[in-house]
PDB file of C-alpha atoms in Angstrom:
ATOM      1  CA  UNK J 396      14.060  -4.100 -10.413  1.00  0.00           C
ATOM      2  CA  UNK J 397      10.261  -3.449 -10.513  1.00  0.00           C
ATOM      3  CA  UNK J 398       9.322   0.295 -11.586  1.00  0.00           C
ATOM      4  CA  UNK J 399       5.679   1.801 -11.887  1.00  0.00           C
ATOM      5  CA  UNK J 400       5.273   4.736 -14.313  1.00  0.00           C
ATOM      6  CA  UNK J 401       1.559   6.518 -13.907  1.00  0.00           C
ATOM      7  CA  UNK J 402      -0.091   8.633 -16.176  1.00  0.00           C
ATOM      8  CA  UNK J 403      -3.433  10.060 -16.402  1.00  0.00           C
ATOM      9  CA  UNK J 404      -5.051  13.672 -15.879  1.00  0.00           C
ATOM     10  CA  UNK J 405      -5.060  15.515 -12.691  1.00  0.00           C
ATOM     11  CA  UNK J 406      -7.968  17.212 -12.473  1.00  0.00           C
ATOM     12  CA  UNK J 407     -11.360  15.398 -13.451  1.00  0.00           C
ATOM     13  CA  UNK J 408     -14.761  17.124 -13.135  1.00  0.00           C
ATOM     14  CA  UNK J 409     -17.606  15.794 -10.706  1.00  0.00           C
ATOM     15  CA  UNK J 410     -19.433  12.678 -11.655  1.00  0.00           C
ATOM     16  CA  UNK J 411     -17.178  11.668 -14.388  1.00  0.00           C
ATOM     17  CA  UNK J 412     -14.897   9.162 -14.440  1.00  0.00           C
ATOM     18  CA  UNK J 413     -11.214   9.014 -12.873  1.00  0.00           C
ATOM     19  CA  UNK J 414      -8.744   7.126 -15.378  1.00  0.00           C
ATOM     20  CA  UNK J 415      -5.042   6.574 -14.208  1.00  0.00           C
ATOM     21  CA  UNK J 416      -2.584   4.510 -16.220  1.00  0.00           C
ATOM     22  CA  UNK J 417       0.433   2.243 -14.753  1.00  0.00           C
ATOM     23  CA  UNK J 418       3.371   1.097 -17.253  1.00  0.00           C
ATOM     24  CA  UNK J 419       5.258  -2.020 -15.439  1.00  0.00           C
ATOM     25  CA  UNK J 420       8.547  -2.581 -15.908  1.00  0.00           C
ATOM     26  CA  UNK J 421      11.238  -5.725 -14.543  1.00  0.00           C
ATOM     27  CA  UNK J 422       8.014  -7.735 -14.494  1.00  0.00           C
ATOM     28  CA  UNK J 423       5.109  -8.851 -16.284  1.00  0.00           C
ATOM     29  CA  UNK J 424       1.161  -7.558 -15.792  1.00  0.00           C
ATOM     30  CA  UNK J 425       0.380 -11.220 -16.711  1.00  0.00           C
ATOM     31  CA  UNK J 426       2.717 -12.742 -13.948  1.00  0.00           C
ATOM     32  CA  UNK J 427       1.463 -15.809 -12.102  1.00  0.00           C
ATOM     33  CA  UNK J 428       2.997 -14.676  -8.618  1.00  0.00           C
ATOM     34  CA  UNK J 429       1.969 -10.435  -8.456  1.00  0.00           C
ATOM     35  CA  UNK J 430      -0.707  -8.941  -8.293  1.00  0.00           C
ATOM     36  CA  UNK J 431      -1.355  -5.520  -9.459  1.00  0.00           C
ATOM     37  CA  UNK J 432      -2.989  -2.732  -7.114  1.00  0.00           C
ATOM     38  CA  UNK J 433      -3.930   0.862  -6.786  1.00  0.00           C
ATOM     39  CA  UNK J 434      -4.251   2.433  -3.395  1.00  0.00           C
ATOM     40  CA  UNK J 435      -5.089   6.263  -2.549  1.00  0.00           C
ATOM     41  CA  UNK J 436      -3.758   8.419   0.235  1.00  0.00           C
ATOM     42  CA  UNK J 437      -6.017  11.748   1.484  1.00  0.00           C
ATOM     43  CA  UNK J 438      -5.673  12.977   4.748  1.00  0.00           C
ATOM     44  CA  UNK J 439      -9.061  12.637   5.712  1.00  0.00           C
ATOM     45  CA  UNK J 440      -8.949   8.553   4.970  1.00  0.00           C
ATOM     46  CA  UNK J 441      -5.521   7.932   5.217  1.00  0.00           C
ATOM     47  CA  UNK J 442      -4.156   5.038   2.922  1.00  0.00           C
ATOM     48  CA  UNK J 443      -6.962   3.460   1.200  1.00  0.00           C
ATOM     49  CA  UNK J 444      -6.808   0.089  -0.841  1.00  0.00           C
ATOM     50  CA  UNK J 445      -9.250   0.210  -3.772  1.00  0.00           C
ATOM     51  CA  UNK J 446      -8.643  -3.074  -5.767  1.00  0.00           C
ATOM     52  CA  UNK J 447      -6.487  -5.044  -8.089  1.00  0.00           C
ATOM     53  CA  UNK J 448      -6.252  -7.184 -11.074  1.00  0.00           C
ATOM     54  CA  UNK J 449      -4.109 -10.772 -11.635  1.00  0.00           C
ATOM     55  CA  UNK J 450      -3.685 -13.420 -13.407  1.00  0.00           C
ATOM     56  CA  UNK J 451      -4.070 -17.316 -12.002  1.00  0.00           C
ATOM     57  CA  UNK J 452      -4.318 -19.040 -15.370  1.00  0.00           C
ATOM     58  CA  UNK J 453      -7.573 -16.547 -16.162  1.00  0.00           C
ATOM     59  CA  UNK J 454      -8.015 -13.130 -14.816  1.00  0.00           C
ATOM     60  CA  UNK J 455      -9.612 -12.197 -11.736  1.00  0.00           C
ATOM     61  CA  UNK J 456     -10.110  -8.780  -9.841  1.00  0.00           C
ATOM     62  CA  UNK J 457     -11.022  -7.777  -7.044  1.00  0.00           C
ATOM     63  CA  UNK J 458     -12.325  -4.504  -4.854  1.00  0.00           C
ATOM     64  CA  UNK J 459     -12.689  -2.752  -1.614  1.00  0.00           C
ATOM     65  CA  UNK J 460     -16.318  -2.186  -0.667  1.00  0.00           C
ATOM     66  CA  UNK J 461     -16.304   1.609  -0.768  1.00  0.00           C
ATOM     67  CA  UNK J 462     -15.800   2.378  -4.412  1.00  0.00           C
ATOM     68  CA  UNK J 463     -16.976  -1.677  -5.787  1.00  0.00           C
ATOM     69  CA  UNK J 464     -19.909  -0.601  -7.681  1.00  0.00           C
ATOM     70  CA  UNK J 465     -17.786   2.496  -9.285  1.00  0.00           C
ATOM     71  CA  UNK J 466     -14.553   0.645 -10.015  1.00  0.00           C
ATOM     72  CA  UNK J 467     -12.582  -1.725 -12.497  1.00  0.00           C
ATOM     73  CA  UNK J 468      -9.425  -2.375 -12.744  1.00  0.00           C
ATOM     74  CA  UNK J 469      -7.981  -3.813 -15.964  1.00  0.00           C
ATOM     75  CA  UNK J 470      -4.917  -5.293 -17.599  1.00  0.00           C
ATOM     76  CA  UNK J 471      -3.395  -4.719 -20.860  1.00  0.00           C
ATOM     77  CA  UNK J 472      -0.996  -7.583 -21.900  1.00  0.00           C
ATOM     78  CA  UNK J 473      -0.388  -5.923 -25.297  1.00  0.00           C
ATOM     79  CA  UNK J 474       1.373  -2.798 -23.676  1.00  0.00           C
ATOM     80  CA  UNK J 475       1.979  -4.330 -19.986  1.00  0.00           C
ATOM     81  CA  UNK J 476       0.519  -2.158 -18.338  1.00  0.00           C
ATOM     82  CA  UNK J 477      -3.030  -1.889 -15.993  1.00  0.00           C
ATOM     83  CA  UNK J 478      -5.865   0.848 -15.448  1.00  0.00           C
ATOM     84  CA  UNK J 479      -8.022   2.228 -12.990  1.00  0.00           C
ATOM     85  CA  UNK J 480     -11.347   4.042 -13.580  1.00  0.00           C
ATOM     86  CA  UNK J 481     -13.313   5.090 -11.401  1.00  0.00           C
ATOM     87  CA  UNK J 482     -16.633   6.504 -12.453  1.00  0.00           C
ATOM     88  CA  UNK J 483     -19.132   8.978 -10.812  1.00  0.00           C
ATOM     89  CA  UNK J 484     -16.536  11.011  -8.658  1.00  0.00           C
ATOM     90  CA  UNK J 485     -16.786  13.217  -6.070  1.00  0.00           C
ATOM     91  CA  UNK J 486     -14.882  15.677  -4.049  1.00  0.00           C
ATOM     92  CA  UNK J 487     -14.331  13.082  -2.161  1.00  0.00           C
ATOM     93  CA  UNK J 488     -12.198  11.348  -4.391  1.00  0.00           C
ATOM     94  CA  UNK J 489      -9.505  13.696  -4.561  1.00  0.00           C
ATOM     95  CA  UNK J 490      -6.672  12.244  -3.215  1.00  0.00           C
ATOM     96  CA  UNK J 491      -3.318  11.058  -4.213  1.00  0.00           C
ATOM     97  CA  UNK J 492      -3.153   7.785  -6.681  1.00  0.00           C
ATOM     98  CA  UNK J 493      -0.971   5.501  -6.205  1.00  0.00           C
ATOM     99  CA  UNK J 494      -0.555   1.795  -8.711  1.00  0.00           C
ATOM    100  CA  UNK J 495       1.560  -0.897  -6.644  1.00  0.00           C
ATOM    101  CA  UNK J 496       2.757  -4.359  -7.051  1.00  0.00           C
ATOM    102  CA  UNK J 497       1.410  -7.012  -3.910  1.00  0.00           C
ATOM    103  CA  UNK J 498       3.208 -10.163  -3.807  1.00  0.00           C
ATOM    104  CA  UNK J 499       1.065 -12.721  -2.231  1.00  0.00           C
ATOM    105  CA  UNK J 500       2.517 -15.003   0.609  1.00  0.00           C
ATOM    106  CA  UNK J 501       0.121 -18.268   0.307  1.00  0.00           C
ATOM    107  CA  UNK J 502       2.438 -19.823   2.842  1.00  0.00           C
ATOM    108  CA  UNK J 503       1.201 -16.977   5.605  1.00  0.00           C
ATOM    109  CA  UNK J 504      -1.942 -16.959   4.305  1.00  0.00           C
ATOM    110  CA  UNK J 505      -2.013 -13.528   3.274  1.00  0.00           C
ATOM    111  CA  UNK J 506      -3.974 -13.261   0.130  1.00  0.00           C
ATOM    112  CA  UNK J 507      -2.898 -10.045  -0.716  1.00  0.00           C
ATOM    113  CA  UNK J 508       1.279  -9.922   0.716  1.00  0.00           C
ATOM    114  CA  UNK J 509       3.210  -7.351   0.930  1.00  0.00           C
ATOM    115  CA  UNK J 510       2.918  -4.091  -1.176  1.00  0.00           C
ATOM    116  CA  UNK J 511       6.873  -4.078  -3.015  1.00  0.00           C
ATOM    117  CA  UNK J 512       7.005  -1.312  -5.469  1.00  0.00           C
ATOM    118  CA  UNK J 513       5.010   1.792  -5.757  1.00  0.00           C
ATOM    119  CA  UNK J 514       4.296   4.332  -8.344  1.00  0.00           C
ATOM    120  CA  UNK J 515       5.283   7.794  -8.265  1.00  0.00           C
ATOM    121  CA  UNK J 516       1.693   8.656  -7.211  1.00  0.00           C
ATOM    122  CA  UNK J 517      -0.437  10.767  -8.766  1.00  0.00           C
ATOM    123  CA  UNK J 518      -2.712  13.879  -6.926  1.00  0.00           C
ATOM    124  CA  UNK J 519      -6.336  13.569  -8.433  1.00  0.00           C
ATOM    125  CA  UNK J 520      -8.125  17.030  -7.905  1.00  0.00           C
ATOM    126  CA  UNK J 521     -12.244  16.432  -8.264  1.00  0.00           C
ATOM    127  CA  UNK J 522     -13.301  19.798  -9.064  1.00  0.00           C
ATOM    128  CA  UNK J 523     -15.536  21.878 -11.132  1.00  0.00           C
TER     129      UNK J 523
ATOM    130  CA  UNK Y 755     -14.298  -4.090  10.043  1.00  0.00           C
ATOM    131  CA  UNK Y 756     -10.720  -4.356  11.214  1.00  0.00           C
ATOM    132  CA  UNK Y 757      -8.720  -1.575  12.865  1.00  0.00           C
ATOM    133  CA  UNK Y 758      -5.182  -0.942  13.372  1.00  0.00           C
ATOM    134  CA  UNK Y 759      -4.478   1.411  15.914  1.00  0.00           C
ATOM    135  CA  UNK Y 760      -0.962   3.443  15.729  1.00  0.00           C
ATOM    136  CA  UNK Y 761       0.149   6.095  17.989  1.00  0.00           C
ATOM    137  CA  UNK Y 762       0.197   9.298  15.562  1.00  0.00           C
ATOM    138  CA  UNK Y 763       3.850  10.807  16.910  1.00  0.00           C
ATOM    139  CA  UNK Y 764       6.643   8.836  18.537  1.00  0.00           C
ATOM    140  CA  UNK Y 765      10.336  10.943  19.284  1.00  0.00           C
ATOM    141  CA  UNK Y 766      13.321   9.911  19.904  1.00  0.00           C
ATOM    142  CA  UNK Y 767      17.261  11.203  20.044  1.00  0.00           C
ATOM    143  CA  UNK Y 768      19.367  10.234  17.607  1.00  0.00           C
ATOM    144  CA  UNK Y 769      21.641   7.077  18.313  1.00  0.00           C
ATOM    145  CA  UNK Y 770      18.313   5.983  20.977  1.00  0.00           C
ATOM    146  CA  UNK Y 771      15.734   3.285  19.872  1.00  0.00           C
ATOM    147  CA  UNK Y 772      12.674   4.570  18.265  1.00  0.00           C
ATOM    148  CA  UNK Y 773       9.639   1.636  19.323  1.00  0.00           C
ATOM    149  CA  UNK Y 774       6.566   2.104  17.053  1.00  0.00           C
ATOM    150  CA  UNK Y 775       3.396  -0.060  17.872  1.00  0.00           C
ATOM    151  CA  UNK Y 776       0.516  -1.329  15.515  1.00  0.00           C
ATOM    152  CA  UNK Y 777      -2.452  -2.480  17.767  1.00  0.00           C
ATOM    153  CA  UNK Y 778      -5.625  -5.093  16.399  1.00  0.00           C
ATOM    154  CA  UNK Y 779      -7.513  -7.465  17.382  1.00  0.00           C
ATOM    155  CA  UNK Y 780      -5.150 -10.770  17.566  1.00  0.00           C
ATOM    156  CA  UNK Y 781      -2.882  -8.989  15.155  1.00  0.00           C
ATOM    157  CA  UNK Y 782      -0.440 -11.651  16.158  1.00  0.00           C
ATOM    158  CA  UNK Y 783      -2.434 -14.275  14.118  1.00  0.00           C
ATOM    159  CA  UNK Y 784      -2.072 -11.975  10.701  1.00  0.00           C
ATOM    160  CA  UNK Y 785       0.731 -11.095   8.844  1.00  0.00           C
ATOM    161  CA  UNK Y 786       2.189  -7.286   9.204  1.00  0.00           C
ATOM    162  CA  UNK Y 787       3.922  -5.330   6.737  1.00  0.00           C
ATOM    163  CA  UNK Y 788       5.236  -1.713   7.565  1.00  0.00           C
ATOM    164  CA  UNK Y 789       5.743   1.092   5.108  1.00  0.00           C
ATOM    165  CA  UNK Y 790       7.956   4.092   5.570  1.00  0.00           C
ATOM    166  CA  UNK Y 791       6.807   7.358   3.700  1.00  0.00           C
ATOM    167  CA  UNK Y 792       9.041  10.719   4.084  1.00  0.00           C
ATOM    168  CA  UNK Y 793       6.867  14.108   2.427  1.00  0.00           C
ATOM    169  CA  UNK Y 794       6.077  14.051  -1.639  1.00  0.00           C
ATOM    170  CA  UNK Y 795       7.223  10.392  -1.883  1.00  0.00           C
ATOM    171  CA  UNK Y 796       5.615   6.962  -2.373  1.00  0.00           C
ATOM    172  CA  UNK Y 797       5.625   4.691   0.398  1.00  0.00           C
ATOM    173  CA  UNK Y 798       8.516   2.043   0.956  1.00  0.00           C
ATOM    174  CA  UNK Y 799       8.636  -1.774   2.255  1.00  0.00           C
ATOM    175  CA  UNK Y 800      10.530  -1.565   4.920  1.00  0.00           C
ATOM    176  CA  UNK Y 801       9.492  -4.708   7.061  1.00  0.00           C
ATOM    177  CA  UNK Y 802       7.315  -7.475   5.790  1.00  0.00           C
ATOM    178  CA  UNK Y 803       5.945 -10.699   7.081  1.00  0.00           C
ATOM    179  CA  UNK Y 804       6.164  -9.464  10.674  1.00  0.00           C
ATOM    180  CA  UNK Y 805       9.720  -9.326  10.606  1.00  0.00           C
ATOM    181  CA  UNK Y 806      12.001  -9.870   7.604  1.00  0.00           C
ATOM    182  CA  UNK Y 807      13.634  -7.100   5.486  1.00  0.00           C
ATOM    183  CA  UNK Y 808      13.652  -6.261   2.059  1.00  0.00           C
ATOM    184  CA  UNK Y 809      16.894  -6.007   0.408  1.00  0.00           C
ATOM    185  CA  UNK Y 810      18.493  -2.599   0.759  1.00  0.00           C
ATOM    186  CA  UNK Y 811      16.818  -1.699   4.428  1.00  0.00           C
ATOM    187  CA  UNK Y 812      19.082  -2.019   7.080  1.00  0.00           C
ATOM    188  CA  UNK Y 813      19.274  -4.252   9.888  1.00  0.00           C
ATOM    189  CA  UNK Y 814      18.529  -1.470  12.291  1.00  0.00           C
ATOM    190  CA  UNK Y 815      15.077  -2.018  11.178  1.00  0.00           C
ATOM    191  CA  UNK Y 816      13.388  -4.832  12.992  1.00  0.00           C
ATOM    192  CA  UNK Y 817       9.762  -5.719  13.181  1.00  0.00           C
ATOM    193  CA  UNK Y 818       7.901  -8.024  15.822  1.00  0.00           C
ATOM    194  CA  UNK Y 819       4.100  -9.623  16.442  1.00  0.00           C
ATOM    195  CA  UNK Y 820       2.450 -11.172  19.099  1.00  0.00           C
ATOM    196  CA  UNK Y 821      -1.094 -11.143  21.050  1.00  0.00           C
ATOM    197  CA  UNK Y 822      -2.510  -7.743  19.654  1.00  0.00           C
ATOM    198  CA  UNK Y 823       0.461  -5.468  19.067  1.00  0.00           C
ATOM    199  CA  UNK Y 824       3.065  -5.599  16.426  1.00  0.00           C
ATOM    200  CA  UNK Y 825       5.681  -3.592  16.748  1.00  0.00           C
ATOM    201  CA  UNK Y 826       8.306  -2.218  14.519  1.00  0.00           C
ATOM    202  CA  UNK Y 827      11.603  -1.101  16.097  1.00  0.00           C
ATOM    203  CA  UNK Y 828      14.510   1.432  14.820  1.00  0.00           C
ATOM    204  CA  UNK Y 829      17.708   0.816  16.820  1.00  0.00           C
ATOM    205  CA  UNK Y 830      20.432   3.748  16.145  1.00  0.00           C
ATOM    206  CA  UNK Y 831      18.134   5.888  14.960  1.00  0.00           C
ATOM    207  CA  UNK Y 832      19.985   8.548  12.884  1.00  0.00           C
ATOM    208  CA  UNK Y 833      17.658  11.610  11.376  1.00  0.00           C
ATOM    209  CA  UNK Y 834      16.927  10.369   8.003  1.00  0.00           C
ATOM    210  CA  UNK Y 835      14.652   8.087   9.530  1.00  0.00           C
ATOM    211  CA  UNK Y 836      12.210  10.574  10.195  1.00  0.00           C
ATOM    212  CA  UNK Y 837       9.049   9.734   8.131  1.00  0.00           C
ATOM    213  CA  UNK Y 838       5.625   8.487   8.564  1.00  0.00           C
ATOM    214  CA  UNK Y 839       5.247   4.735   9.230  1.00  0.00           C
ATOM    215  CA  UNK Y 840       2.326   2.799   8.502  1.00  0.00           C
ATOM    216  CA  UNK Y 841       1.174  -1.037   9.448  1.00  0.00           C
ATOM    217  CA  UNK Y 842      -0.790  -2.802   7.173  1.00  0.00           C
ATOM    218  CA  UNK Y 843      -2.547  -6.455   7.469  1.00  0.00           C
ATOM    219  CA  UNK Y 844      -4.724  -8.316   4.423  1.00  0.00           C
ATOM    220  CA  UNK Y 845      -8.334  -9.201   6.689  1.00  0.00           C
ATOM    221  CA  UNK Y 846     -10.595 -11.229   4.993  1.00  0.00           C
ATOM    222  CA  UNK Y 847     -13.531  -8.669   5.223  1.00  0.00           C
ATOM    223  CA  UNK Y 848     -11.752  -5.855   4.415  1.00  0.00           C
ATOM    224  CA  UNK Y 849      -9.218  -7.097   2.112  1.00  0.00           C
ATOM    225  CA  UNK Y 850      -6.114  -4.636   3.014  1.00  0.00           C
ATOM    226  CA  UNK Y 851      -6.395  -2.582   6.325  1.00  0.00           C
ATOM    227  CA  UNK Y 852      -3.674   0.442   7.007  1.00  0.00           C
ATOM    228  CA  UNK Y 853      -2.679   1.812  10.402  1.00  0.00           C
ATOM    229  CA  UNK Y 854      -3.447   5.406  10.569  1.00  0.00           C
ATOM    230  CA  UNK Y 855       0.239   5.811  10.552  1.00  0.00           C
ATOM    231  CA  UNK Y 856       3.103   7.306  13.083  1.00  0.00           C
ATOM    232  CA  UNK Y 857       5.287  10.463  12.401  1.00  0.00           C
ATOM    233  CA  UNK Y 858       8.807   9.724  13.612  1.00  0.00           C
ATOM    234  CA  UNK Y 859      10.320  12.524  14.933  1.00  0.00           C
ATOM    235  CA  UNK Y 860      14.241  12.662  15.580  1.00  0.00           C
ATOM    236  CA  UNK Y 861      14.650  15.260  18.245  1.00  0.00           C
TER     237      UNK Y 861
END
C-alpha cells in the first residue's frame, strides 16, 4: 500500500518561495509506471493541478500553465522522496497542498490516469 | 480551456439513489475519474476509467460516460456517503481539469 508523508512550513512570507516535501512509501519515486504530482485545493480555485515529475528511462516534468514559470518539481532517488517549490508567492497561493501518485493508463490514452494515493495535505498560509 | 461542469448540491434519502453528473464537451471521448472528499481529509479514488472501482469501494458505487455527461451513481445510499465529489479528465491543453465538485447531502 502506497502512503504519502508531507512536510514543509506552513506559513511562507510574500514573494518567497513555497517548499513542500513528500516521503513515498510501497513504491518507488523512480518507478517506470507512476508518476508523482502535487495538486492544491482553495476555495476560490477549487482543485488545482500544478505539475509532476517521472521517470521514462530519464526524467521528465511537467506543469500547469498558471504557476510554469514559478515552479519545479524534483525527485530525490537517494531518500525517495519528491519536492515542490514554488517561488515568488502570493496571497494567492495560500491554499491547501496536496503530493499524489497518477498512474497513467496509455491504453485510454490518458497521459496523466487516475490520481491513487494522496498525501495528508498540507494548508500553506502566504502572509506577512 | 476545458470545463467540467458539476451541479454544486445533490440530496437524497438514505436507502434512495444519489445520481451525480459531470458535464464537458464530448466528455464521453475522455477518460473520467471521480474523487470523494469528506471535511479535513484528502481526496479518495473512488471510480476511475469511467467506471471501474478501486479495491476497497463498494459496488454501490458505479460510474458511467457517454456524449457530454458522465455520471457517477450511489445506489443505497447510507449517510457516510455524504462528501464532496469531484470529476476529473487529463485534456491535452490543460493537462488535468477538476469538476467544481458536488456536496452530497443525505437528508
Amino acid at each position: 500500500q502506497v502512503q504519502l508523508q508531507q512536510s514543509g512550513p506552513g506559513l511562507v512570507k510574500p514573494s518567497q518561495t513555497l517548499s513542500l516535501t513528500c516521503a513515498i512509501s510501497g513504491d518507488s519515486v523512480s518507478s517506470n509506471s507512476a508518476a508523482w504530482n502535487w495538486i492544491r485545493q482553495s476555495p476560490s480555485r477549487g482543485l488545482e493541478w500544478l505539475g509532476r515529475t517521472y521517470y521514462r528511462s530519464k526524467w521528465y516534468s511537467d506543469y500547469a500553465a498558471s504557476v510554469k514559470s514559478r515552479i519545479t518539481v524534483t525527485p530525490d532517488t537517494s531518500k525517495n522522496h519528491f519536492s515542490l517549490q514554488l517561488n515568488s508567492v502570493t496571497p494567492e497561493d495560500t491554499a491547501v497542498y496536496y503530493c499524489v501518485r497518477g498512474v497513467p493508463n496509455f491504453l485510454t490514452g490518458d497521459p496523466l490516469g487516475k490520481f491513487d494515493s494522496w498525501g495528508q495535505g498540507t494548508l500553506v498560509t502566504v502572509s506577512s | 480551456s476545458y470545463v467540467l461542469t458539476q451541479p454544486p448540491s445533490v440530496s437524497v434519502a438514505p436507502g434512495q439513489t444519489a445520481r451525480i453528473t459531470c458535464g464537458g464537451d464530448n466528455i464521453g471521448s475522455k477518460s473520467v475519474h471521480w474523487y470523494r472528499q469528506k471535511p479535513g481529509q484528502a481526496p479518495v479514488l473512488v471510480v476511475y476509467d469511467d467506471s471501474d472501482r478501486p479495491s476497497g469501494i463498494p459496488e454501490r458505487l458505479s460510474g458511467s460516460n457517454s456524449g457530454n455527461t458522465a455520471t457517477l451513481t450511489i445506489s443505497r445510499v447510507e449517510a457516510g456517503d455524504e462528501a464532496d465529489y469531484y470529476c476529473q479528465v487529463w485534456d491535452s491543453s490543460d493537462h488535468v481539469v477538476f469538476g467544481g465538485g458536488t456536496e452530497l447531502t443525505v437528508l
